[in-house]
PDB file of C-alpha atoms and ligand atoms in Angstrom:
ATOM      1  CA  MET R   1     -18.147  11.554  23.838  1.00 54.00           C
ATOM      2  CA  SER R   2     -14.644   9.498  24.009  1.00 65.00           C
ATOM      3  CA  ILE R   3     -13.794   7.425  20.943  1.00 78.00           C
ATOM      4  CA  ASP R   4     -12.802   4.330  21.285  1.00 90.00           C
ATOM      5  CA  LEU R   5     -10.759   3.361  18.025  1.00 94.00           C
ATOM      6  CA  GLY R   6     -10.826  -0.241  18.860  1.00 95.00           C
ATOM      7  CA  LYS R   7     -14.359   0.016  17.365  1.00 96.00           C
ATOM      8  CA  ILE R   8     -13.124   0.993  14.639  1.00 96.00           C
ATOM      9  CA  SER R   9     -10.749  -2.092  14.218  1.00 95.00           C
ATOM     10  CA  GLU R  10     -13.725  -4.084  15.240  1.00 97.00           C
ATOM     11  CA  SER R  11     -16.058  -3.187  12.495  1.00 97.00           C
ATOM     12  CA  VAL R  12     -13.021  -3.443   9.837  1.00 93.00           C
ATOM     13  CA  ILE R  13     -12.687  -6.952  10.632  1.00 95.00           C
ATOM     14  CA  GLN R  14     -16.413  -7.557  10.814  1.00 97.00           C
ATOM     15  CA  GLY R  15     -17.079  -5.728   7.315  1.00 95.00           C
ATOM     16  CA  LYS R  16     -19.418  -3.538   8.751  1.00 97.00           C
ATOM     17  CA  ILE R  17     -18.940  -1.022   5.807  1.00 96.00           C
ATOM     18  CA  ASP R  18     -21.317   1.677   7.230  1.00 97.00           C
ATOM     19  CA  ASP R  19     -20.138   1.465  11.059  1.00 97.00           C
ATOM     20  CA  VAL R  20     -15.975   1.782   9.321  1.00 96.00           C
ATOM     21  CA  SER R  21     -17.024   4.924   8.091  1.00 97.00           C
ATOM     22  CA  LYS R  22     -19.514   6.206  10.901  1.00 97.00           C
ATOM     23  CA  TYR R  23     -17.083   5.487  13.405  1.00 97.00           C
ATOM     24  CA  THR R  24     -14.200   7.183  11.468  1.00 96.00           C
ATOM     25  CA  GLN R  25     -16.058  10.303  11.022  1.00 96.00           C
ATOM     26  CA  ASP R  26     -17.198  10.055  14.553  1.00 96.00           C
ATOM     27  CA  ALA R  27     -13.399   9.757  15.711  1.00 96.00           C
ATOM     28  CA  LEU R  28     -12.434  13.310  12.950  1.00 96.00           C
ATOM     29  CA  ASP R  29     -15.258  15.045  14.541  1.00 95.00           C
ATOM     30  CA  GLU R  30     -13.702  14.336  17.898  1.00 95.00           C
ATOM     31  CA  LYS R  31     -10.626  15.299  16.550  1.00 94.00           C
ATOM     32  CA  VAL R  32      -8.714  12.523  17.059  1.00 94.00           C
ATOM     33  CA  ALA R  33      -5.649  12.494  14.753  1.00 90.00           C
ATOM     34  CA  PRO R  34      -6.137  11.277  11.530  1.00 88.00           C
ATOM     35  CA  ALA R  35      -2.746   9.020  11.351  1.00 83.00           C
ATOM     36  CA  SER R  36      -4.163   7.919  14.684  1.00 89.00           C
ATOM     37  CA  ILE R  37      -7.229   6.761  13.353  1.00 91.00           C
ATOM     38  CA  LEU R  38      -5.300   5.059  10.556  1.00 86.00           C
ATOM     39  CA  ASN R  39      -2.650   3.325  12.430  1.00 82.00           C
ATOM     40  CA  GLU R  40      -4.897   2.267  15.521  1.00 90.00           C
ATOM     41  CA  GLY R  41      -8.330   2.417  14.017  1.00 92.00           C
ATOM     42  CA  LEU R  42      -8.146   0.860  10.278  1.00 89.00           C
ATOM     43  CA  LEU R  43      -4.755  -0.530   9.751  1.00 81.00           C
ATOM     44  CA  ALA R  44      -4.850  -2.691  13.205  1.00 87.00           C
ATOM     45  CA  GLY R  45      -8.284  -4.109  12.132  1.00 90.00           C
ATOM     46  CA  MET R  46      -6.609  -4.862   8.619  1.00 82.00           C
ATOM     47  CA  ASP R  47      -3.668  -6.983  10.465  1.00 80.00           C
ATOM     48  CA  ILE R  48      -5.863  -8.748  12.029  1.00 89.00           C
ATOM     49  CA  VAL R  49      -7.870  -9.457   8.847  1.00 85.00           C
ATOM     50  CA  GLY R  50      -4.715 -10.940   7.592  1.00 75.00           C
ATOM     51  CA  GLN R  51      -3.259 -13.045  10.176  1.00 80.00           C
ATOM     52  CA  ARG R  52      -6.994 -14.276  10.551  1.00 88.00           C
ATOM     53  CA  TRP R  53      -6.878 -15.124   6.281  1.00 78.00           C
ATOM     54  CA  LYS R  54      -3.280 -16.475   6.617  1.00 73.00           C
ATOM     55  CA  ASN R  55      -4.644 -19.125   9.351  1.00 84.00           C
ATOM     56  CA  GLY R  56      -7.554 -19.624   7.372  1.00 88.00           C
ATOM     57  CA  ASP R  57     -10.029 -18.233   9.923  1.00 93.00           C
ATOM     58  CA  MET R  58     -11.308 -15.899   7.041  1.00 89.00           C
ATOM     59  CA  PHE R  59     -12.282 -16.582   3.357  1.00 87.00           C
ATOM     60  CA  MET R  60     -11.814 -14.232   0.193  1.00 75.00           C
ATOM     61  CA  PRO R  61     -15.404 -13.052   0.424  1.00 84.00           C
ATOM     62  CA  GLU R  62     -14.806 -11.289   3.849  1.00 91.00           C
ATOM     63  CA  VAL R  63     -11.254 -10.147   3.344  1.00 82.00           C
ATOM     64  CA  LEU R  64     -12.895  -8.440   0.489  1.00 81.00           C
ATOM     65  CA  ARG R  65     -15.983  -6.802   2.472  1.00 89.00           C
ATOM     66  CA  CYS R  66     -13.533  -5.782   4.938  1.00 89.00           C
ATOM     67  CA  ALA R  67     -10.955  -4.029   2.657  1.00 81.00           C
ATOM     68  CA  LYS R  68     -14.053  -2.372   1.259  1.00 85.00           C
ATOM     69  CA  ALA R  69     -15.041  -0.921   4.519  1.00 91.00           C
ATOM     70  CA  MET R  70     -11.743   0.076   5.107  1.00 86.00           C
ATOM     71  CA  SER R  71     -11.199   2.184   1.963  1.00 80.00           C
ATOM     72  CA  GLN R  72     -14.859   3.474   1.970  1.00 89.00           C
ATOM     73  CA  ALA R  73     -13.740   5.288   5.159  1.00 91.00           C
ATOM     74  CA  MET R  74     -10.036   5.859   3.255  1.00 85.00           C
ATOM     75  CA  GLU R  75     -12.254   8.401   1.441  1.00 87.00           C
ATOM     76  CA  ILE R  76     -13.353  10.103   4.146  1.00 93.00           C
ATOM     77  CA  LEU R  77      -9.930  10.143   6.199  1.00 88.00           C
ATOM     78  CA  ARG R  78      -7.839  10.771   3.693  1.00 80.00           C
ATOM     79  CA  PRO R  79      -8.109  14.656   2.843  1.00 85.00           C
ATOM     80  CA  GLU R  80      -7.265  15.034   6.141  1.00 85.00           C
ATOM     81  CA  LEU R  81      -4.424  12.558   6.162  1.00 75.00           C
ATOM     82  CA  THR R  82      -3.132  15.126   2.992  1.00 60.00           C
ATOM     83  CA  GLU R  83      -4.336  18.155   4.420  1.00 48.00           C
ATOM     84  CA  GLY R  84      -3.027  18.060   8.179  1.00 46.00           C
ATOM     85  CA  GLU R  85       0.223  15.360   7.517  1.00 50.00           C
ATOM     86  CA  MET R  86       1.421  16.802   4.338  1.00 42.00           C
ATOM     87  CA  GLY R  87       4.653  17.625   5.098  1.00 44.00           C
ATOM     88  CA  GLY R  88       6.646  17.527   1.060  1.00 61.00           C
ATOM     89  CA  ALA R  89       7.981  14.006   1.772  1.00 74.00           C
ATOM     90  CA  GLY R  90       7.921  13.444  -2.036  1.00 88.00           C
ATOM     91  CA  THR R  91       5.985  12.022  -4.550  1.00 93.00           C
ATOM     92  CA  MET R  92       5.138   8.120  -4.964  1.00 96.00           C
ATOM     93  CA  VAL R  93       4.285   6.335  -8.036  1.00 98.00           C
ATOM     94  CA  ILE R  94       2.867   2.637  -7.154  1.00 98.00           C
ATOM     95  CA  GLY R  95       0.980   0.215  -9.334  1.00 98.00           C
ATOM     96  CA  THR R  96       0.932  -3.364  -9.231  1.00 98.00           C
ATOM     97  CA  VAL R  97       2.436  -4.998 -12.179  1.00 98.00           C
ATOM     98  CA  ALA R  98       1.530  -6.218 -15.754  1.00 98.00           C
ATOM     99  CA  GLY R  99      -0.565  -9.542 -15.605  1.00 98.00           C
ATOM    100  CA  ASP R 100      -1.585  -9.100 -12.169  1.00 98.00           C
ATOM    101  CA  LEU R 101      -5.261  -7.919 -10.695  1.00 97.00           C
ATOM    102  CA  HIS R 102      -4.445  -7.753  -6.831  1.00 95.00           C
ATOM    103  CA  ASP R 103      -4.554  -4.137  -5.323  1.00 90.00           C
ATOM    104  CA  ILE R 104      -5.838  -4.572  -1.960  1.00 84.00           C
ATOM    105  CA  GLY R 105      -1.871  -4.504  -0.494  1.00 87.00           C
ATOM    106  CA  LYS R 106      -0.589  -2.029  -2.944  1.00 93.00           C
ATOM    107  CA  ASP R 107      -3.518   0.066  -1.805  1.00 85.00           C
ATOM    108  CA  LEU R 108      -2.880   0.171   2.081  1.00 80.00           C
ATOM    109  CA  ALA R 109       0.788   0.550   1.268  1.00 87.00           C
ATOM    110  CA  ALA R 110      -0.201   3.433  -1.220  1.00 86.00           C
ATOM    111  CA  MET R 111      -2.617   4.856   1.876  1.00 75.00           C
ATOM    112  CA  MET R 112       0.652   4.365   4.463  1.00 75.00           C
ATOM    113  CA  PHE R 113       2.311   6.824   2.155  1.00 83.00           C
ATOM    114  CA  GLU R 114      -0.231   9.064   1.570  1.00 73.00           C
ATOM    115  CA  GLY R 115      -0.680   9.514   5.178  1.00 63.00           C
ATOM    116  CA  ALA R 116       3.063   9.832   5.963  1.00 68.00           C
ATOM    117  CA  GLY R 117       2.728  13.557   3.369  1.00 69.00           C
ATOM    118  CA  TYR R 118       3.592  11.829  -0.159  1.00 83.00           C
ATOM    119  CA  LYS R 119       1.708  12.679  -3.085  1.00 83.00           C
ATOM    120  CA  VAL R 120       0.973   9.108  -4.471  1.00 89.00           C
ATOM    121  CA  ILE R 121       0.246   8.386  -8.176  1.00 95.00           C
ATOM    122  CA  ASN R 122      -1.724   5.103  -7.785  1.00 95.00           C
ATOM    123  CA  LEU R 123      -0.909   3.849 -11.160  1.00 98.00           C
ATOM    124  CA  GLY R 124      -3.479   0.727 -10.706  1.00 97.00           C
ATOM    125  CA  ILE R 125      -3.639  -3.096 -11.528  1.00 98.00           C
ATOM    126  CA  ASP R 126      -2.160  -4.652 -14.367  1.00 98.00           C
ATOM    127  CA  GLN R 127       0.221  -1.732 -15.501  1.00 98.00           C
ATOM    128  CA  PRO R 128       2.959  -2.523 -18.493  1.00 98.00           C
ATOM    129  CA  ASN R 129       6.201  -2.034 -17.975  1.00 98.00           C
ATOM    130  CA  GLU R 130       6.274   1.059 -20.188  1.00 98.00           C
ATOM    131  CA  THR R 131       3.736   2.596 -17.797  1.00 98.00           C
ATOM    132  CA  PHE R 132       5.782   2.528 -14.658  1.00 98.00           C
ATOM    133  CA  VAL R 133       8.691   4.218 -16.496  1.00 98.00           C
ATOM    134  CA  GLU R 134       6.805   6.990 -18.647  1.00 98.00           C
ATOM    135  CA  ALA R 135       4.692   7.897 -15.108  1.00 98.00           C
ATOM    136  CA  VAL R 136       8.678   8.258 -13.827  1.00 98.00           C
ATOM    137  CA  LYS R 137       9.762  10.457 -16.501  1.00 98.00           C
ATOM    138  CA  GLU R 138       6.406  12.602 -16.027  1.00 98.00           C
ATOM    139  CA  HIS R 139       6.210  12.693 -12.266  1.00 96.00           C
ATOM    140  CA  LYS R 140       9.671  12.630 -11.032  1.00 96.00           C
ATOM    141  CA  PRO R 141       9.075  10.609  -7.816  1.00 97.00           C
ATOM    142  CA  THR R 142      11.722   9.614  -5.222  1.00 96.00           C
ATOM    143  CA  VAL R 143      10.214   6.711  -4.597  1.00 97.00           C
ATOM    144  CA  LEU R 144       8.407   3.724  -7.669  1.00 98.00           C
ATOM    145  CA  GLY R 145       6.784   0.780  -5.563  1.00 98.00           C
ATOM    146  CA  LEU R 146       5.842  -2.055  -7.695  1.00 98.00           C
ATOM    147  CA  SER R 147       3.491  -4.598  -6.239  1.00 98.00           C
ATOM    148  CA  ALA R 148       2.977  -8.442  -7.169  1.00 98.00           C
ATOM    149  CA  LEU R 149       0.844 -10.963  -5.506  1.00 98.00           C
ATOM    150  CA  LEU R 150       1.484 -13.827  -8.367  1.00 98.00           C
ATOM    151  CA  THR R 151       4.785 -15.808  -8.703  1.00 98.00           C
ATOM    152  CA  THR R 152       4.058 -15.815 -12.603  1.00 98.00           C
ATOM    153  CA  THR R 153       4.158 -12.334 -12.380  1.00 98.00           C
ATOM    154  CA  MET R 154       7.063 -11.311  -9.690  1.00 98.00           C
ATOM    155  CA  PRO R 155       9.723 -11.071 -12.542  1.00 98.00           C
ATOM    156  CA  ARG R 156       7.398  -8.025 -14.325  1.00 98.00           C
ATOM    157  CA  MET R 157       9.350  -5.862 -11.720  1.00 98.00           C
ATOM    158  CA  GLY R 158      12.782  -6.900 -12.409  1.00 98.00           C
ATOM    159  CA  GLU R 159      11.490  -5.643 -16.214  1.00 98.00           C
ATOM    160  CA  VAL R 160      10.562  -2.621 -15.254  1.00 98.00           C
ATOM    161  CA  ILE R 161      13.879  -1.837 -13.535  1.00 98.00           C
ATOM    162  CA  ASN R 162      15.672  -3.131 -16.503  1.00 98.00           C
ATOM    163  CA  SER R 163      13.510  -0.540 -18.664  1.00 98.00           C
ATOM    164  CA  LEU R 164      14.528   2.617 -15.906  1.00 98.00           C
ATOM    165  CA  LYS R 165      17.705   1.377 -16.968  1.00 98.00           C
ATOM    166  CA  GLU R 166      17.318   1.333 -20.800  1.00 98.00           C
ATOM    167  CA  ALA R 167      15.719   4.561 -20.340  1.00 98.00           C
ATOM    168  CA  GLY R 168      18.663   6.219 -18.271  1.00 98.00           C
ATOM    169  CA  ILE R 169      16.906   6.853 -15.633  1.00 98.00           C
ATOM    170  CA  ARG R 170      16.976   4.439 -13.147  1.00 98.00           C
ATOM    171  CA  ASP R 171      19.354   6.440 -10.608  1.00 97.00           C
ATOM    172  CA  LYS R 172      16.521   8.744 -10.597  1.00 96.00           C
ATOM    173  CA  VAL R 173      14.163   7.079  -8.235  1.00 98.00           C
ATOM    174  CA  ALA R 174      14.489   4.645  -5.390  1.00 98.00           C
ATOM    175  CA  VAL R 175      12.256   1.164  -6.090  1.00 98.00           C
ATOM    176  CA  ILE R 176      10.293  -0.836  -3.767  1.00 98.00           C
ATOM    177  CA  ILE R 177       8.690  -3.731  -4.002  1.00 98.00           C
ATOM    178  CA  GLY R 178       6.271  -5.582  -2.039  1.00 98.00           C
ATOM    179  CA  GLY R 179       3.624  -8.557  -2.241  1.00 97.00           C
ATOM    180  CA  ALA R 180       3.135 -11.918  -0.408  1.00 94.00           C
ATOM    181  CA  PRO R 181       5.645 -13.794  -2.669  1.00 97.00           C
ATOM    182  CA  VAL R 182       8.372 -11.492  -2.521  1.00 98.00           C
ATOM    183  CA  THR R 183      11.237 -11.451  -0.276  1.00 98.00           C
ATOM    184  CA  GLU R 184      14.520  -9.183   0.493  1.00 98.00           C
ATOM    185  CA  GLU R 185      16.356 -12.196  -1.325  1.00 98.00           C
ATOM    186  CA  TYR R 186      14.134 -11.386  -4.850  1.00 98.00           C
ATOM    187  CA  ALA R 187      15.091  -7.249  -4.377  1.00 98.00           C
ATOM    188  CA  GLU R 188      18.266  -7.920  -4.278  1.00 98.00           C
ATOM    189  CA  GLU R 189      18.341 -10.386  -7.031  1.00 98.00           C
ATOM    190  CA  ILE R 190      16.489  -7.763  -9.386  1.00 98.00           C
ATOM    191  CA  GLY R 191      18.258  -4.709  -8.801  1.00 98.00           C
ATOM    192  CA  ALA R 192      15.283  -2.852  -6.419  1.00 98.00           C
ATOM    193  CA  ASP R 193      16.861  -0.784  -3.703  1.00 98.00           C
ATOM    194  CA  LEU R 194      14.125  -1.647  -0.880  1.00 98.00           C
ATOM    195  CA  TYR R 195      11.847  -4.631   0.148  1.00 98.00           C
ATOM    196  CA  ALA R 196       8.700  -4.087   2.106  1.00 95.00           C
ATOM    197  CA  PRO R 197       6.820  -7.339   4.065  1.00 91.00           C
ATOM    198  CA  ASN R 198       3.838  -5.168   4.970  1.00 84.00           C
ATOM    199  CA  ALA R 199       2.471  -1.927   4.238  1.00 79.00           C
ATOM    200  CA  GLY R 200       2.633  -0.834   7.459  1.00 71.00           C
ATOM    201  CA  THR R 201       6.393  -0.464   7.429  1.00 82.00           C
ATOM    202  CA  ALA R 202       7.107   0.733   4.404  1.00 88.00           C
ATOM    203  CA  VAL R 203       7.043   4.062   4.811  1.00 84.00           C
ATOM    204  CA  ASP R 204       9.785   3.445   7.525  1.00 84.00           C
ATOM    205  CA  ILE R 205      12.142   1.622   5.456  1.00 94.00           C
ATOM    206  CA  VAL R 206      11.962   4.279   2.482  1.00 95.00           C
ATOM    207  CA  LYS R 207      12.397   7.421   4.947  1.00 89.00           C
ATOM    208  CA  LYS R 208      15.775   5.279   6.775  1.00 93.00           C
ATOM    209  CA  TYR R 209      16.807   4.745   3.477  1.00 96.00           C
ATOM    210  CA  PHE R 210      17.245   8.288   2.432  1.00 93.00           C
ATOM    211  CA  GLU R 211      18.524   9.185   5.700  1.00 91.00           C
ATOM    212  CA  ASN R 212      21.577   6.693   5.124  1.00 90.00           C
ATOM    213  CA  ARG R 213      22.245   8.554   2.043  1.00 85.00           C
ATOM    214  CA  LYS R 214      22.333  11.776   3.174  1.00 80.00           C
ATOM    215  CA  ASN R 215      24.886  10.568   5.822  1.00 77.00           C
TER     216      ASN R 215
HETATM  217 CO1  LIG J   1      -5.676 -14.139  -5.438  1.00 86.81          CO
HETATM  218  N1  LIG J   1      -3.996 -15.060  -5.327  1.00 86.81           N
HETATM  219  N2  LIG J   1      -5.520 -14.675  -7.286  1.00 86.81           N
HETATM  220  N3  LIG J   1      -7.154 -13.099  -5.756  1.00 86.81           N
HETATM  221  N4  LIG J   1      -5.597 -14.298  -3.960  1.00 86.81           N
HETATM  222  C1  LIG J   1      -3.695 -14.922  -4.117  1.00 86.81           C
HETATM  223  C2  LIG J   1      -2.530 -14.040  -4.375  1.00 86.81           C
HETATM  224  C3  LIG J   1      -3.305 -16.661  -3.925  1.00 86.81           C
HETATM  225  C4  LIG J   1      -1.878 -17.106  -2.944  1.00 86.81           C
HETATM  226  C5  LIG J   1      -4.011 -17.412  -3.399  1.00 86.81           C
HETATM  227  C6  LIG J   1      -3.304 -19.366  -3.297  1.00 86.81           C
HETATM  228  O1  LIG J   1      -3.821 -19.905  -3.804  1.00 86.81           O
HETATM  229  N5  LIG J   1      -3.164 -19.605  -1.773  1.00 86.81           N
HETATM  230  C7  LIG J   1      -2.433 -17.165  -5.304  1.00 86.81           C
HETATM  231  C8  LIG J   1      -1.411 -17.054  -5.660  1.00 86.81           C
HETATM  232  C9  LIG J   1      -0.149 -17.908  -6.172  1.00 86.81           C
HETATM  233  C10 LIG J   1       1.254 -17.959  -6.621  1.00 86.81           C
HETATM  234  O2  LIG J   1       1.374 -16.954  -7.676  1.00 86.81           O
HETATM  235  N6  LIG J   1       1.950 -18.496  -5.153  1.00 86.81           N
HETATM  236  C11 LIG J   1      -3.600 -15.907  -6.226  1.00 86.81           C
HETATM  237  C12 LIG J   1      -3.894 -16.673  -6.977  1.00 86.81           C
HETATM  238  C13 LIG J   1      -3.503 -17.910  -7.855  1.00 86.81           C
HETATM  239  C14 LIG J   1      -5.114 -16.248  -7.887  1.00 86.81           C
HETATM  240  C15 LIG J   1      -5.794 -16.255  -9.490  1.00 86.81           C
HETATM  241  C16 LIG J   1      -4.943 -16.862 -10.445  1.00 86.81           C
HETATM  242  C17 LIG J   1      -6.748 -17.431  -9.159  1.00 86.81           C
HETATM  243  C18 LIG J   1      -7.071 -17.879 -10.089  1.00 86.81           C
HETATM  244  O3  LIG J   1      -8.435 -17.138 -11.301  1.00 86.81           O
HETATM  245  N7  LIG J   1      -7.559 -19.108 -10.686  1.00 86.81           N
HETATM  246  C19 LIG J   1      -6.030 -15.045  -9.694  1.00 86.81           C
HETATM  247  C20 LIG J   1      -5.216 -14.084 -10.836  1.00 86.81           C
HETATM  248  C21 LIG J   1      -5.506 -12.972 -11.100  1.00 86.81           C
HETATM  249  C22 LIG J   1      -4.496 -12.034 -11.993  1.00 86.81           C
HETATM  250  O4  LIG J   1      -3.978 -11.538 -10.736  1.00 86.81           O
HETATM  251  N8  LIG J   1      -4.256 -12.020 -13.203  1.00 86.81           N
HETATM  252  C23 LIG J   1      -6.265 -14.334  -8.652  1.00 86.81           C
HETATM  253  C24 LIG J   1      -7.320 -13.051  -8.186  1.00 86.81           C
HETATM  254  C25 LIG J   1      -7.899 -13.000  -6.934  1.00 86.81           C
HETATM  255  C26 LIG J   1      -8.912 -11.777  -6.506  1.00 86.81           C
HETATM  256  C27 LIG J   1      -9.272 -11.090  -8.271  1.00 86.81           C
HETATM  257  C28 LIG J   1     -10.046 -12.670  -6.573  1.00 86.81           C
HETATM  258  C29 LIG J   1      -8.482 -11.288  -6.011  1.00 86.81           C
HETATM  259  C30 LIG J   1      -7.697 -10.240  -5.773  1.00 86.81           C
HETATM  260  C31 LIG J   1      -8.862  -8.524  -5.337  1.00 86.81           C
HETATM  261  C32 LIG J   1      -8.022  -7.608  -5.377  1.00 86.81           C
HETATM  262  O5  LIG J   1      -6.595  -7.202  -4.829  1.00 86.81           O
HETATM  263  N9  LIG J   1      -8.937  -6.412  -5.250  1.00 86.81           N
HETATM  264  C33 LIG J   1      -7.685 -12.488  -5.166  1.00 86.81           C
HETATM  265  C34 LIG J   1      -7.358 -12.222  -3.320  1.00 86.81           C
HETATM  266  C35 LIG J   1      -8.165 -11.101  -2.909  1.00 86.81           C
HETATM  267  C36 LIG J   1      -6.559 -12.966  -3.459  1.00 86.81           C
HETATM  268  C37 LIG J   1      -5.779 -13.529  -1.858  1.00 86.81           C
HETATM  269  C38 LIG J   1      -7.169 -14.301  -1.091  1.00 86.81           C
HETATM  270  C39 LIG J   1      -5.549 -12.229  -0.522  1.00 86.81           C
HETATM  271  C40 LIG J   1      -4.458 -11.055  -1.197  1.00 86.81           C
HETATM  272  C41 LIG J   1      -4.909  -9.849  -0.117  1.00 86.81           C
HETATM  273  O6  LIG J   1      -5.349  -8.753  -0.912  1.00 86.81           O
HETATM  274  N10 LIG J   1      -4.664  -9.769   0.889  1.00 86.81           N
HETATM  275  C42 LIG J   1      -4.050 -14.739  -2.415  1.00 86.81           C
HETATM  276  C43 LIG J   1      -4.042 -15.110  -1.142  1.00 86.81           C
HETATM  277  C44 LIG J   1      -3.288 -14.584   0.255  1.00 86.81           C
HETATM  278  O7  LIG J   1      -2.532 -13.842   0.198  1.00 86.81           O
HETATM  279  N11 LIG J   1      -3.339 -14.961   1.597  1.00 86.81           N
HETATM  280  C45 LIG J   1      -4.554 -14.728  -3.254  1.00 86.81           C
HETATM  281  C46 LIG J   1      -4.539  -8.966   2.056  1.00 86.81           C
HETATM  282  C47 LIG J   1      -3.438  -7.755   1.423  1.00 86.81           C
HETATM  283  C48 LIG J   1      -3.504  -7.367   2.734  1.00 86.81           C
HETATM  284  O8  LIG J   1      -2.158  -8.654   1.748  1.00 86.81           O
HETATM  285  O9  LIG J   1      -1.650  -8.292  -0.998  1.00 86.81           O
HETATM  286  O10 LIG J   1      -0.193  -9.709   0.346  1.00 86.81           O
HETATM  287  P1  LIG J   1      -0.811  -8.686   0.557  1.00 86.81           P
HETATM  288  O11 LIG J   1      -0.355  -7.127   1.098  1.00 86.81           O
HETATM  289  C49 LIG J   1       0.367  -7.528   1.980  1.00 86.81           C
HETATM  290  C50 LIG J   1       2.005  -7.373   1.857  1.00 86.81           C
HETATM  291  O12 LIG J   1       2.286  -8.245   0.568  1.00 86.81           O
HETATM  292  C51 LIG J   1       2.199  -6.194   1.344  1.00 86.81           C
HETATM  293  O13 LIG J   1       1.671  -5.278   2.138  1.00 86.81           O
HETATM  294  C52 LIG J   1       0.778  -5.699   2.141  1.00 86.81           C
HETATM  295  C53 LIG J   1       0.069  -6.040   4.098  1.00 86.81           C
HETATM  296  O14 LIG J   1       0.105  -4.610   4.517  1.00 86.81           O
HETATM  297  N12 LIG J   1       2.297  -5.199  -0.072  1.00 86.81           N
HETATM  298  C54 LIG J   1       3.113  -4.104  -0.232  1.00 86.81           C
HETATM  299  C55 LIG J   1       1.599  -5.855  -0.870  1.00 86.81           C
HETATM  300  N13 LIG J   1       2.185  -4.872  -1.860  1.00 86.81           N
HETATM  301  C56 LIG J   1       2.990  -3.646  -1.467  1.00 86.81           C
HETATM  302  C57 LIG J   1       3.953  -2.849  -1.991  1.00 86.81           C
HETATM  303  C58 LIG J   1       4.826  -2.373  -1.063  1.00 86.81           C
HETATM  304  C59 LIG J   1       5.033  -2.518   0.046  1.00 86.81           C
HETATM  305  C60 LIG J   1       4.038  -3.538   1.112  1.00 86.81           C
HETATM  306  O15 LIG J   1       5.367  -0.795  -1.751  1.00 86.81           O
HETATM  307  C61 LIG J   1       5.184  -1.153  -3.089  1.00 86.81           C
END
């Protein structure tokens, strides 16, 4: 049986939760590389969902169903990604800042880092500034990811960075920020090291950053 990863994307777009999981399992059974299933199947589908949402061609309940389909399939895929591709890339702590309940983009970013071999500690949504600082002290990650979807919660990102400075650990971790209202300029303004416009590019941005620091 040959597996068409487009079927996975299409089922994500249609929010067919059972089908996405089934096709993901079928692809794994057929020994398709987990990274291909993620990139060419699940994330390709979610990218289109994001575009349709932006264009007003999809509504929130549909978007949430698509995300649920993706995250259920990720339960199947995740162990394979970590087993097959864990390359000791490092540790990432990621979370959505205080006052903000949005987690779909943050979880996509977390999945991309997991897929790239990072050990990911996902703190969840609505996390107080101190929780990020404590997590950096405890887990000693190479990367701290902050996500915000609301203009009202974006300032928490700069506050986390200031709290890291106050705790004397700012230089121990690279901070990457993301989320729909966040920009490259904003990252510079608050002293973040990196900004990612989407979950798909976040890993490459981090990799390039560390490569440049080595040279
Ligand atoms: Co809310 N919401 N929401 N919402 N919500 C937005 C963000 C909004 C733009 C909708 C709108 O008005 N058009 C608006 C914000 C306006 C603003 O601040 N300028 C808004 C609002 C106002 C609100 C409430 C205040 C609504 C209310 O109650 N009156 C409320 C706030 C709750 C709170 O957080 N305190 C609220 C609530 C909710 C739900 C709970 C219902 C739900 C969230 C469910 C969940 O996340 N589990 C929800 C949703 C779904 C949305 C929209 C529709 C979709 C967000 C999403 O998941 N997109 C959103 C409208 C929109 O974005 N067009 C909206 C898909 C996701 C893949 O994209 O999260 O942007 P995104 O992630 C992208 C990139 O940003 C990036 O990668 C992803 C793509 O690959 N990225 C990162 C994100 N984080 C990253 C981190 C990284 C790297 C990349 O590294 C660390």
